[in-house]
Each structure stands twice: as C-alpha cells, then as structure tokens.
Coordinates of C-alpha atoms and ligand atoms in Angstrom, one line a residue:
X1 CA 155.4 29.2 0.4
X2 CA 156.5 30.3 3.9
X3 CA 159.1 33.0 4.0
X4 CA 162.5 31.9 5.3
X5 CA 163.4 33.8 8.6
X6 CA 166.0 36.5 8.3
X7 CA 169.4 35.3 9.3
X8 CA 171.4 37.8 11.3
X9 CA 175.1 37.7 11.1
X10 CA 175.3 37.7 14.9
X11 CA 172.7 37.1 17.7
X12 CA 173.7 38.3 21.1
X13 CA 172.1 37.1 24.3
X14 CA 172.0 39.9 26.9
X15 CA 171.9 43.7 26.7
X16 CA 174.1 44.3 29.7
X17 CA 177.2 46.5 29.2
X18 CA 179.2 43.7 27.4
X19 CA 176.4 42.7 25.0
X20 CA 175.7 46.3 24.1
X21 CA 179.4 47.2 23.6
X22 CA 180.0 44.1 21.5
X23 CA 176.9 44.9 19.4
X24 CA 178.2 48.4 18.7
X25 CA 181.6 46.9 17.7
X26 CA 180.1 44.4 15.3
X27 CA 177.7 46.9 13.8
X28 CA 180.5 49.5 13.4
X29 CA 182.3 46.8 11.3
X30 CA 179.2 46.5 9.1
X31 CA 177.6 43.2 10.2
X32 CA 173.9 42.7 11.2
X33 CA 173.2 42.2 14.9
X34 CA 170.2 41.3 17.0
X35 CA 170.4 41.6 20.8
X36 CA 168.0 39.6 22.9
X37 CA 167.4 40.8 26.4
X38 CA 165.2 39.1 29.0
X39 CA 164.4 42.2 31.0
X40 CA 161.6 44.4 29.7
X41 CA 163.0 47.5 31.4
X42 CA 166.7 48.3 31.4
X43 CA 166.3 50.4 34.6
X44 CA 167.1 49.1 38.1
X45 CA 168.0 50.8 41.4
X46 CA 171.0 48.5 41.6
X47 CA 172.4 50.2 38.5
X48 CA 172.2 53.7 40.1
X49 CA 174.2 55.1 42.9
X50 CA 175.4 53.9 45.3
X51 CA 175.4 50.2 44.3
X52 CA 175.6 50.8 40.6
X53 CA 178.9 52.6 40.8
X54 CA 181.7 51.0 38.7
X55 CA 185.3 51.9 38.4
X56 CA 186.4 52.0 34.7
X57 CA 190.0 50.9 34.1
X58 CA 192.5 52.5 31.7
X59 CA 191.9 49.9 28.9
X60 CA 188.2 50.4 29.1
X61 CA 188.5 54.2 29.0
X62 CA 190.9 53.9 26.1
X63 CA 188.3 51.7 24.3
X64 CA 185.6 54.3 24.9
X65 CA 187.9 57.1 23.8
X66 CA 188.9 55.2 20.6
X67 CA 185.2 54.9 19.7
X68 CA 184.5 58.6 20.5
X69 CA 182.1 58.0 23.5
X70 CA 184.4 58.7 26.4
X71 CA 182.9 62.1 27.2
X72 CA 179.4 60.7 27.2
X73 CA 180.3 58.2 30.0
X74 CA 182.0 61.1 31.8
X75 CA 181.1 61.6 35.4
X76 CA 180.1 65.2 34.9
X77 CA 176.8 63.7 33.9
X78 CA 176.5 61.6 37.0
X79 CA 175.6 63.6 40.1
X80 CA 176.9 62.4 43.4
X81 CA 180.3 61.2 42.3
X82 CA 183.5 63.3 42.2
X83 CA 185.0 63.2 38.7
X84 CA 188.8 63.0 38.8
X85 CA 190.4 65.2 36.2
X86 CA 191.8 63.4 33.2
X87 CA 195.3 64.8 33.1
X88 CA 198.4 64.0 31.2
X89 CA 200.3 63.6 34.4
X90 CA 198.7 61.7 37.3
X91 CA 201.7 62.5 39.4
X92 CA 201.2 66.1 40.3
X93 CA 200.8 68.2 43.5
X94 CA 197.0 68.1 43.5
X95 CA 197.2 64.3 43.5
X96 CA 199.2 64.0 46.7
X97 CA 197.5 61.6 49.1
X98 CA 194.7 61.1 46.5
X99 CA 193.8 57.4 46.6
X100 CA 194.5 55.6 43.3
X101 CA 192.7 52.4 44.2
X102 CA 193.1 49.5 46.5
X103 CA 194.0 45.9 46.9
X104 CA 191.9 44.1 49.5
X105 CA 191.1 47.5 51.0
X106 CA 194.7 48.6 51.2
X107 CA 194.9 51.9 49.4
X108 CA 197.7 53.1 47.2
X109 CA 198.2 56.8 46.6
X110 CA 198.9 58.9 43.5
X111 CA 201.9 60.6 45.0
X112 CA 203.7 57.3 45.3
X113 CA 203.1 56.2 41.7
X114 CA 206.1 56.6 39.5
X115 CA 204.7 57.1 36.0
X116 CA 208.2 57.5 34.5
X117 CA 208.4 53.7 34.7
X118 CA 205.7 53.6 32.0
X119 CA 208.1 54.2 29.1
X120 CA 205.5 54.0 26.4
X121 CA 202.7 55.9 28.1
X122 CA 202.0 59.3 26.4
X123 CA 199.9 62.1 27.8
X124 CA 196.3 61.8 26.6
X125 CA 192.7 61.9 27.6
X126 CA 193.0 58.8 29.6
X127 CA 195.2 58.9 32.7
X128 CA 193.8 56.8 35.5
X129 CA 190.7 54.8 36.6
X130 CA 187.4 56.7 36.6
X131 CA 184.1 55.9 38.2
X132 CA 180.8 55.8 36.4
X133 CA 177.4 54.1 37.0
X134 CA 176.0 51.0 35.3
X135 CA 172.9 53.0 34.4
X136 CA 175.0 55.7 32.6
X137 CA 177.2 53.3 30.8
X138 CA 174.3 51.1 29.6
X139 CA 172.3 54.0 28.5
X140 CA 175.2 55.5 26.5
X141 CA 175.8 52.2 24.8
X142 CA 172.1 51.5 24.1
X143 CA 171.7 54.9 22.5
X144 CA 174.8 54.4 20.4
X145 CA 173.7 50.9 19.4
X146 CA 170.3 52.1 18.3
X147 CA 171.9 55.0 16.4
X148 CA 174.1 52.7 14.3
X149 CA 171.4 50.2 13.5
X150 CA 171.6 47.5 16.2
X151 CA 168.3 45.8 16.8
X152 CA 167.5 45.2 20.5
X153 CA 164.5 43.1 21.6
X154 CA 163.8 43.5 25.2
X155 CA 161.5 41.1 27.2
X156 CA 162.9 38.3 25.1
X157 CA 164.7 35.5 27.1
X158 CA 167.0 33.1 25.3
X159 CA 166.0 29.6 26.4
X160 CA 168.1 27.3 24.3
X161 CA 169.8 27.0 20.9
X162 CA 171.0 24.5 18.3
X163 CA 174.0 25.0 16.0
X164 CA 174.9 23.5 12.7
X165 CA 178.0 24.0 10.6
X166 CA 176.5 27.1 9.0
X167 CA 174.2 28.8 11.5
X168 CA 172.7 28.9 15.0
X169 CA 169.0 28.7 15.8
X170 CA 168.0 30.4 19.0
X171 CA 164.8 29.8 20.8
X172 CA 163.8 33.0 22.5
X173 CA 160.6 34.6 23.5
X174 CA 158.5 31.9 21.9
X175 CA 160.2 32.2 18.5
X176 CA 163.1 30.6 16.6
X177 CA 165.6 33.1 15.4
X178 CA 168.5 32.5 13.0
X179 CA 172.0 33.8 13.2
X180 CA 175.3 32.8 11.6
X181 CA 176.9 33.2 15.1
X182 CA 175.7 33.5 18.7
X183 CA 177.5 35.3 21.5
X184 CA 176.4 34.7 25.1
X185 CA 176.7 38.0 27.0
X186 CA 174.0 36.8 29.4
X187 CA 175.8 37.2 32.6
X188 CA 177.2 34.9 35.4
X189 CA 174.3 32.4 35.1
X190 CA 174.5 32.3 31.3
X191 CA 172.0 30.1 29.6
X192 CA 174.2 30.1 26.5
X193 CA 177.2 28.8 28.5
X194 CA 175.1 26.1 30.1
X195 CA 173.1 24.9 27.1
X196 CA 176.3 25.1 25.0
X197 CA 178.0 22.6 27.3
X198 CA 181.0 25.0 28.0
X199 CA 183.2 23.7 30.8
X200 CA 183.3 26.1 33.7
X201 CA 186.0 25.6 36.2
X202 CA 187.3 27.4 39.3
X203 CA 187.1 27.8 43.0
X204 CA 184.1 27.7 45.4
X205 CA 183.2 30.6 47.5
X206 CA 184.5 31.3 51.0
X207 CA 182.1 34.1 51.9
X208 CA 178.8 35.9 51.3
X209 CA 179.3 39.6 50.6
X210 CA 176.5 42.1 51.3
X211 CA 176.0 45.6 49.9
X212 CA 173.1 47.2 51.9
X213 CA 171.6 50.6 52.3
X214 CA 170.1 50.8 55.8
X215 CA 168.9 53.2 58.5
X216 CA 170.7 52.6 61.8
X217 CA 169.3 53.7 65.2
X218 CA 172.7 55.3 66.2
X219 CA 174.7 56.0 63.0
X220 CA 177.7 56.9 65.2
X221 CA 177.9 53.6 66.9
X222 CA 179.8 52.1 63.9
X223 CA 183.2 53.4 62.9
X224 CA 183.3 54.6 59.4
X225 CA 185.8 53.2 56.8
X226 CA 186.9 49.7 56.2
X227 CA 187.6 47.3 59.1
X228 CA 188.9 43.8 59.3
X229 CA 187.5 41.9 62.3
X230 CA 187.9 38.5 63.9
X231 CA 184.8 37.4 61.9
X232 CA 185.0 39.2 58.6
X233 CA 185.2 42.6 57.1
X234 CA 182.8 45.6 57.0
X235 CA 183.0 49.0 55.3
X236 CA 180.7 51.7 56.5
X237 CA 179.9 55.1 54.9
X238 CA 177.5 57.3 56.8
X239 CA 174.6 57.6 57.0
X240 CA 173.8 54.0 55.9
X241 CA 175.9 52.4 53.1
X242 CA 177.5 49.2 54.3
X243 CA 179.4 46.5 52.5
X244 CA 180.3 43.4 54.5
X245 CA 181.9 40.1 54.1
X246 CA 180.7 37.1 56.1
X247 CA 183.0 34.0 55.8
X248 CA 180.1 31.5 55.7
X249 CA 181.3 29.6 52.7
X250 CA 178.9 31.5 50.5
X251 CA 176.0 29.7 52.2
X252 CA 173.6 32.6 52.4
X253 CA 173.9 34.0 48.9
X254 CA 170.7 33.5 46.8
X255 CA 169.3 30.9 49.2
X256 CA 167.0 33.1 51.3
X257 CA 165.5 36.5 51.2
X258 CA 167.7 39.3 52.6
X259 CA 165.6 40.5 55.6
X260 CA 166.2 43.3 58.0
X261 CA 166.7 40.8 60.9
X262 CA 169.3 38.9 58.9
X263 CA 171.3 42.0 58.0
X264 CA 171.3 43.2 61.6
X265 CA 172.4 39.7 62.8
X266 CA 175.3 39.6 60.3
X267 CA 176.3 43.2 61.0
X268 CA 176.4 42.6 64.7
X269 CA 178.4 39.4 64.2
X270 CA 181.0 41.0 62.0
X271 CA 181.4 44.4 63.6
X272 CA 181.0 43.2 67.2
X273 CA 178.7 46.2 67.8
X274 CA 175.1 45.8 69.0
X275 CA 173.7 48.0 66.2
X276 CA 170.0 48.2 65.6
X277 CA 168.8 48.4 62.0
X278 CA 165.6 50.4 61.7
X279 CA 165.1 50.1 58.0
X280 CA 166.5 48.2 55.0
X281 CA 166.2 50.3 51.8
X282 CA 168.3 48.2 49.4
X283 CA 170.2 45.0 49.6
X284 CA 172.2 42.7 47.4
X285 CA 174.6 39.8 48.0
X286 CA 177.6 38.4 46.1
X287 CA 180.3 35.8 46.7
X288 CA 183.9 35.2 45.8
X289 CA 183.1 32.2 43.6
X290 CA 185.8 32.4 40.9
X291 CA 185.0 30.3 37.7
X292 CA 186.1 30.6 34.1
X293 CA 185.1 28.9 30.9
X294 CA 187.9 26.8 29.6
X295 CA 187.3 28.0 26.1
X296 CA 185.3 31.1 24.9
X297 CA 184.3 29.5 21.6
X298 CA 182.5 26.3 20.6
X299 CA 181.9 26.2 16.9
X300 CA 179.6 29.2 16.1
X301 CA 178.9 30.1 19.7
X302 CA 181.1 32.4 21.8
X303 CA 181.0 33.8 25.3
X304 CA 182.0 37.2 26.6
X305 CA 181.8 39.1 29.9
X306 CA 180.4 37.4 33.1
X307 CA 179.1 34.6 30.9
X308 CA 182.7 33.6 30.4
X309 CA 184.1 34.4 33.9
X310 CA 182.9 35.2 37.3
X311 CA 184.7 36.4 40.4
X312 CA 184.1 38.6 43.4
X313 CA 183.6 42.3 42.8
X314 CA 186.7 43.0 45.0
X315 CA 188.8 45.5 43.3
X316 CA 186.1 46.1 40.7
X317 CA 187.4 44.4 37.6
X318 CA 184.6 42.3 36.1
X319 CA 183.0 44.9 34.0
X320 CA 186.4 46.0 32.6
X321 CA 187.3 42.4 31.8
X322 CA 184.0 41.9 29.9
X323 CA 184.3 45.2 27.9
X324 CA 187.9 44.1 27.1
X325 CA 186.5 40.8 25.7
X326 CA 184.0 42.7 23.6
X327 CA 186.7 45.0 22.2
X328 CA 188.9 42.0 21.4
X329 CA 186.1 39.9 19.9
X330 CA 184.2 42.5 17.8
X331 CA 186.6 43.1 15.0
X332 CA 187.8 39.5 14.9
X333 CA 184.3 38.1 14.5
X334 CA 183.3 40.8 12.0
X335 CA 186.4 40.1 9.9
X336 CA 185.6 36.3 10.0
X337 CA 182.0 37.0 8.8
X338 CA 183.3 39.2 6.0
X339 CA 185.7 36.4 5.0
X340 CA 188.8 38.5 5.6
X341 CA 190.2 36.9 8.7
X342 CA 193.4 34.9 8.5
X343 CA 193.3 31.4 9.9
X344 CA 193.2 31.3 13.6
X345 CA 192.2 34.9 14.1
X346 CA 188.9 34.1 15.8
X347 CA 190.5 31.5 18.0
X348 CA 193.0 34.1 19.2
X349 CA 190.1 35.6 21.0
X350 CA 190.1 32.7 23.5
X351 CA 193.9 32.6 23.6
X352 CA 194.3 36.3 24.4
X353 CA 191.3 37.0 26.6
X354 CA 191.4 33.7 28.6
X355 CA 194.9 34.5 29.8
X356 CA 193.8 38.0 30.9
X357 CA 190.7 36.6 32.6
X358 CA 192.8 34.0 34.5
X359 CA 195.0 36.8 35.8
X360 CA 192.0 38.8 37.1
X361 CA 190.5 35.8 38.8
X362 CA 193.8 35.2 40.6
X363 CA 193.9 38.9 41.5
X364 CA 190.5 38.5 43.2
X365 CA 191.5 35.2 44.9
X366 CA 194.7 36.9 46.3
X367 CA 192.5 39.5 47.9
X368 CA 190.3 36.9 49.6
X369 CA 193.4 35.3 51.1
X370 CA 194.3 38.6 52.8
X371 CA 190.7 39.2 54.0
X372 CA 190.2 35.9 55.8
X373 CA 189.5 36.4 59.5
X374 CA 192.7 34.6 60.5
X375 CA 196.0 35.6 62.2
X376 CA 198.0 34.7 59.2
X377 CA 195.9 36.8 56.9
X378 CA 196.3 39.8 59.2
X379 CA 200.1 39.2 59.1
X380 CA 200.0 39.1 55.3
X381 CA 197.9 42.2 55.2
X382 CA 200.5 44.1 57.3
X383 CA 203.3 43.0 54.9
X384 CA 201.2 44.1 51.8
X385 CA 200.5 47.4 53.5
X386 CA 204.3 48.1 53.8
X387 CA 204.8 47.1 50.1
X388 CA 201.9 49.2 48.8
X389 CA 203.4 52.3 50.6
X390 CA 206.7 52.0 48.6
X391 CA 207.1 53.7 45.2
X392 CA 207.6 50.4 43.4
X393 CA 204.8 48.8 45.3
X394 CA 202.3 51.6 44.5
X395 CA 203.4 51.7 40.9
X396 CA 202.9 47.9 40.6
X397 CA 199.4 48.0 42.2
X398 CA 198.4 50.9 40.0
X399 CA 199.5 49.0 36.9
X400 CA 197.4 46.0 38.0
X401 CA 194.4 47.9 39.2
X402 CA 194.3 50.5 36.4
X403 CA 195.1 47.8 33.7
X404 CA 198.2 49.6 32.3
X405 CA 200.2 46.4 32.6
X406 CA 197.9 44.5 30.1
X407 CA 199.9 42.9 27.3
X408 CA 198.8 40.2 24.9
X409 CA 201.2 37.5 24.0
X410 CA 201.0 37.3 20.2
X411 CA 203.9 34.8 20.1
X412 CA 205.8 37.1 17.7
X413 CA 207.6 40.4 17.8
X414 CA 210.0 41.1 20.7
X415 CA 209.6 44.9 20.8
X416 CA 208.1 45.8 24.2
X417 CA 205.2 47.6 22.5
X418 CA 203.9 44.6 20.6
X419 CA 200.8 43.3 22.3
X420 CA 200.3 46.6 24.3
X421 CA 197.8 49.3 24.0
X422 CA 199.1 51.8 21.5
X423 CA 200.5 55.1 22.8
X424 CA 198.2 57.9 21.8
X425 CA 200.7 59.4 19.4
X426 CA 200.1 63.1 18.5
X427 CA 200.5 63.7 14.8
X428 CA 202.2 66.8 13.3
X429 CA 198.8 68.3 12.6
X430 CA 197.7 68.0 16.2
X431 CA 195.3 65.0 15.7
X432 CA 195.9 61.9 17.8
X433 CA 196.1 58.2 16.9
X434 CA 193.0 57.5 19.0
X435 CA 190.8 59.6 16.7
X436 CA 191.8 57.5 13.6
X437 CA 190.4 54.3 15.4
X438 CA 186.9 55.7 15.6
X439 CA 185.7 54.0 12.5
X440 CA 186.7 50.6 13.9
X441 CA 189.6 50.0 11.4
X442 CA 193.2 49.3 12.3
X443 CA 195.8 52.0 11.7
X444 CA 199.2 51.9 9.9
X445 CA 201.1 55.0 11.1
X446 CA 204.3 55.5 9.3
X447 CA 206.3 58.5 10.8
X448 CA 208.6 58.8 7.9
X449 CA 206.2 58.1 5.0
X450 CA 208.2 55.2 3.6
X451 CA 206.7 54.7 0.2
X452 CA 207.2 50.9 -0.1
X453 CA 205.1 50.5 3.0
X454 CA 202.4 52.8 1.8
X455 CA 202.2 50.9 -1.5
X456 CA 200.1 48.4 0.4
X457 CA 197.6 51.0 1.3
X458 CA 195.1 50.1 -1.4
X459 CA 195.2 46.4 -0.5
X460 CA 194.1 47.2 3.0
X461 CA 191.7 50.1 2.6
X462 CA 188.9 48.1 4.0
X463 CA 190.7 47.1 7.2
X464 CA 193.3 49.8 7.9
X465 CA 193.6 53.5 7.8
X466 CA 197.1 54.3 6.4
X467 CA 198.7 57.5 7.6
X468 CA 202.1 59.0 6.7
X469 CA 202.9 61.6 9.3
X470 CA 205.6 62.6 11.7
X471 CA 204.6 62.6 15.4
X472 CA 205.5 64.8 18.3
X473 CA 207.1 62.1 20.4
X474 CA 208.4 59.1 18.6
X475 CA 209.3 56.9 21.6
X476 CA 212.1 55.3 19.5
X477 CA 209.7 54.0 17.0
X478 CA 209.3 54.9 13.3
X479 CA 206.2 53.0 12.2
X480 CA 203.4 51.2 14.0
X481 CA 200.6 48.9 13.0
X482 CA 197.6 49.1 15.4
X483 CA 194.8 46.6 15.4
X484 CA 191.2 47.8 15.3
X485 CA 191.0 47.3 19.1
X486 CA 193.9 49.7 19.6
X487 CA 196.6 47.1 20.4
X488 CA 200.0 47.2 18.7
X489 CA 200.4 44.3 16.2
X490 CA 203.7 45.4 14.9
X491 CA 206.4 48.0 15.4
X492 CA 209.4 49.3 13.6
X493 CA 212.1 50.5 15.9
X494 CA 213.8 53.8 14.7
X495 CA 217.2 52.1 14.2
X496 CA 215.7 49.2 12.3
X497 CA 216.9 49.5 8.7
X498 CA 215.1 46.4 7.5
X499 CA 211.7 47.4 8.8
X500 CA 210.2 48.2 5.4
X501 CA 210.9 44.7 4.2
X502 CA 209.7 43.2 7.5
X503 CA 206.4 45.3 7.3
X504 CA 205.9 44.2 3.8
X505 CA 206.2 40.6 4.9
X506 CA 203.7 41.2 7.7
X507 CA 201.2 42.7 5.3
X508 CA 201.6 39.9 2.8
X509 CA 201.0 37.4 5.6
X510 CA 198.0 39.3 6.9
X511 CA 196.5 39.2 3.4
Ligands
FAD601 C1 178.4 44.9 43.9 C2 179.2 44.8 42.6 C3 180.2 45.8 42.4 C4 180.9 45.7 41.2 N1 181.8 46.7 40.9 C5 182.6 46.6 39.8 C6 183.5 47.6 39.4 O1 183.7 48.6 40.1 N2 184.2 47.5 38.3 C7 184.0 46.4 37.4 O2 184.7 46.3 36.4 N3 183.1 45.4 37.7 C8 182.4 45.5 38.8 N4 181.4 44.6 39.1 C9 181.2 43.5 38.1 C10 180.3 44.0 36.9 O3 179.1 44.6 37.3 C11 180.0 42.8 36.0 O4 181.2 42.1 35.7 C12 179.4 43.3 34.7 O5 178.1 43.9 35.0 C13 179.2 42.2 33.7 O6 178.6 42.6 32.5 P1 177.9 41.6 31.5 O7 177.3 42.4 30.5 O8 178.8 40.5 31.2 O9 176.7 40.9 32.4 P2 175.5 41.5 33.1 O10 175.7 42.9 33.6 O11 175.1 40.6 34.2 O12 174.4 41.6 32.0 C14 173.8 40.4 31.4 C15 172.5 40.8 30.8 O13 172.0 39.6 30.2 C16 170.6 39.5 30.5 N5 170.3 38.1 30.4 C17 170.6 37.1 31.3 N6 170.1 35.9 30.9 C18 169.5 36.1 29.8 C19 168.8 35.3 28.8 N7 168.7 34.0 29.1 N8 168.3 35.8 27.7 C20 168.4 37.1 27.5 N9 169.0 38.0 28.3 C21 169.6 37.5 29.4 C22 170.5 40.1 31.8 O14 169.1 40.6 32.1 C23 171.5 41.3 31.7 O15 170.9 42.4 31.1 C24 180.7 44.6 40.3 C25 179.7 43.7 40.5 C26 179.0 43.7 41.7 C27 177.9 42.7 42.0

C-alpha cells in the first residue's frame, strides 16, 4: 500500500521576508510549516546595497524586538549604512536637523517632531525608523526559521493548487504536497492569488520608476539630491546612484530590456541635462500600480505581503506592511489550527490588515499626486512643504511614516490604548513587557496583582503569560491584556473599579 503524503499544518509559497517571518511565527506557535521557494539561491545583488536598502518602521522593529531578533537585523552588521541610535528620546540635541523620513521627497526633521503628543509611547529599544538590507533581513529570518524547525524547499515553484474543506493540495516542483492551510507570500505576481481567484482591485500606473547604478562621463553635470522637473523626478547620489520617475503611464516597466541607451535617453529627458552614460552596472524598474486583494482569505487559502497588496516603493512601506500581515496572521492561524480560536478570529486578519493596507496604498497614491509634472502638483508640493515644517505637521508625518499611528479597530473597548501597540512597560524587577512576548504567547500584566483576575491563569497557560507586577510608569492603567502580536486587546484604567469583573467577562468570552 502506498504511504499517504505527510500533511503539513501550513504550506507557505515564497521565502521572501514575509513568508519567512510568517513561517517563524507559525513554528513558534507549534505548528508544522513547509516553505516553497522558486529560487534556488536566496542571494541577489538587488537585495544588497544600494538597491536592497529598506527602511523598517516602528511596528516592524517592535515585532523583531518582541521575538528577540532586533539586534541581529541591526545595522552595525551592515557596512555602508549609518545606523541611527535607538534612543528613548528621538527629540534631543543630536537629532536637530536629522531627517526623520519623507513624503514625496519632502523631508521632515527630528527637531520638529513633538513626541510628547504620543501619550502612550514609553522609552524603549525602538524609537524611530531604521534602515537595513533585504539580504540581512532574509538571512536572519532564514537562520531563525531553520533553527526552530521550519522546512524550506528552494528551487520549488508553486504552480497551482486545489482546496477541499479539510486540506489544500499544492502542485510544486513536480510533486503534490498536502497542507491543512496554504498562505501565498509569493510576491506581487502571486500565483496563489491568481489561481485562487482572489479579486485584486486598484489603480493603474502613471509612471515607470527606475533605480540604476551607472557611470556618468561627467558626474558633476547632474545636481545631487532630489529634483522635480517639467517631465518627472530624479534623485542623484554621487558617483552613480540614480532613481528617476518617468510619467509614461508605466509603459516601459517589464516590457523591454533596460539598456544603457534607454537609461541615458530617460535621464536626459527628465533632467534636461545632456549626460552621457558610460556604463550601466545595475538597473531595475517599478511602477506606482496600487492594487489590493478584496479579501485576504478564501477558505483554507490566505494571502500576505506583496501577494495581497502592491503599491509604489515611494515612502518605503511595502515590506513593513507585509511583515505586519505576518505578525497579525501567525498567532491567529496557529490558534485556529490548535482548535483554540474563538469564532471569527481568523477572519479578523482580513478585517484588521485590509484596512491598514488600504491606508498605505492611499499614502503612496497621495505622493504620486504631488510628484506629477504639472503646475498644480508643484503648488500642492509647496503647501505640503510648509505643513511638514510645522511641529504638528512633522509630528503627523512621523506618525504616518514611522507607523506609530497604527491602531486596529476591534469594535470594542473605548480606551485609547485598545488596538494600539502595547507600551513597553518596565516591570519592578527591570524586565520589560516585550521580553515576555518572545515565546509568541499573549501577556496579561496586572500591576496590582488582583487575585480574581489571576485565578484565570491556569485556564490560559497555553495562550497567555500571566504576570502580577507593578511597573515603573503606569500611564493611568492598572492591567493590560496584550495579544501575541503585541497589540492591546483590553485595558483597565486605574480609576476603573469594575475592571476585575470586566476582565473576567473578557476571559470567559475568549475561552
Ligand atoms: C526599489 C524598491 C524599494 C523598496 N523600498 C522599501 C522600503 O524602504 N521599505 C519597505 O517597507 N518596502 C520597500 N519596498 C517594498 C518591499 O521590498 C516589498 O514590499 C517586500 O519585499 C515584499 O515582501 P514579500 O515577502 O511579500 O515579497 P517578495 O519580497 O517579492 O518575496 C516573494 C518570494 O516568493 C518567491 N516566489 C514568487 N513566486 C513563487 C512561486 N510561484 N512559488 C514559490 N516561490 C515564489 C519569490 O522568489 C520571492 O522569494 C521596496 C521595493 C522596491 C522595488
């Protein structure tokens, strides 16, 4: 009799950063995972500097910190990029005139950001956006995945799949593989999304963007920095790194090879300077096509990362959005597989993450509107520039770009912390909340050690770490329930006498 194939709990298509991070989250929660990656070799020059540079947002850095791998992604390991210090107070003298990020190329500066407006932000290891490279991030995640027992098969392309009410059969690399669930983390041109019939809706591109590394005959002929011109935008960093945007309706992208003659022609057209390109070392193109799947789940098949949403790299948010998907999905899917999830938990993945994705897509569209080579866009840019230079403006843009404004709508709980990333409370013994999230469980932190609340401890051992400890700064709170992804599910305000009863109700419900 032929042996039945092993059925994995989860099959993941794609070992990019999102697939790898999701695999780690699922494995941490104790489920079996097989990752299928089409490329034989994870290495690529496009994942190294300069093109492989990625800005990690505060929610991403918090996620890495909460899993104990923040220092491994740290830039001290990546030569060629300046590592900003992670300080408890981004607003200090050394930060004066230090750029904090940009919106359509309009920079905001640290000295204008009023962090006192972030009432629930506590000093901790994560303060502001930090750059890394795709190569570093993927290598850290792949090493962690292997160490905790994730199986990764490289050189194995997912071609198609069929799902039943109990499992998914994936045809990949000439074999049929069985999983109880399939997650498509296979990038913008996702096979899983297409063969799963997911609706993908959005707006068509207005431009082709280029990132090129060239040798120019006279490197001083072009002005360095970012420039809006009558025909597009270019950004030049000596000696030969150029990003440029050609408003061609996205016509060039992936339709023809990127030749030296073409790059020279586009560069001359956009810059208005008769530069001569002597050599083309590296080149890639992208567009501002902004599309999103209308749902991230169909039966036993889910999408995460670029497979679920694509947009221009302006403002650098795609990777962060995808890693946020993985952090949100991992514990929910694992809990569903273990039979511990309350009704609707898995569907809250689409509800919560689709809303955040839609905001990011609109953020990228708004930047395109300012970049268009038109008189009205230049006027809009001038107004935005004025706003960005105000304290409230800089603070707003920092919140959006760094991701500190992210709040899920759970449809319950009116305390401003509910749905937000948990403040990194420092406990009486000097440990911090983030450290208790490393095992991938949620945390109940009760500052006053109310015994009725802790009575529930045994019931939730598998899913929550229960701690009774005072904290250094209470922020007007006396107990907090934090989900495994670090977001606040429930809070007891300090003056709320009825919170024990309310918490007990919450726990009974969650059970
Ligand atoms: C120039 C540029 C700059 C950017 N800068 C930033 C930034 O600063 N910050 C930021 O947050 N984002 C940035 N982004 C976006 C970011 O790189 C992507 O959003 C991110 O890489 C998405 O990760 P992913 O794992 O979802 O997809 P990908 O990185 O595309 O990985 C998908 C993986 O799936 C594999 N795969 C594909 N099809 C199959 C298949 N059929 N079977 C098996 N495997 C398959 C691929 O080989 C790949 O390994 C930038 C993008 C570009 C182009």
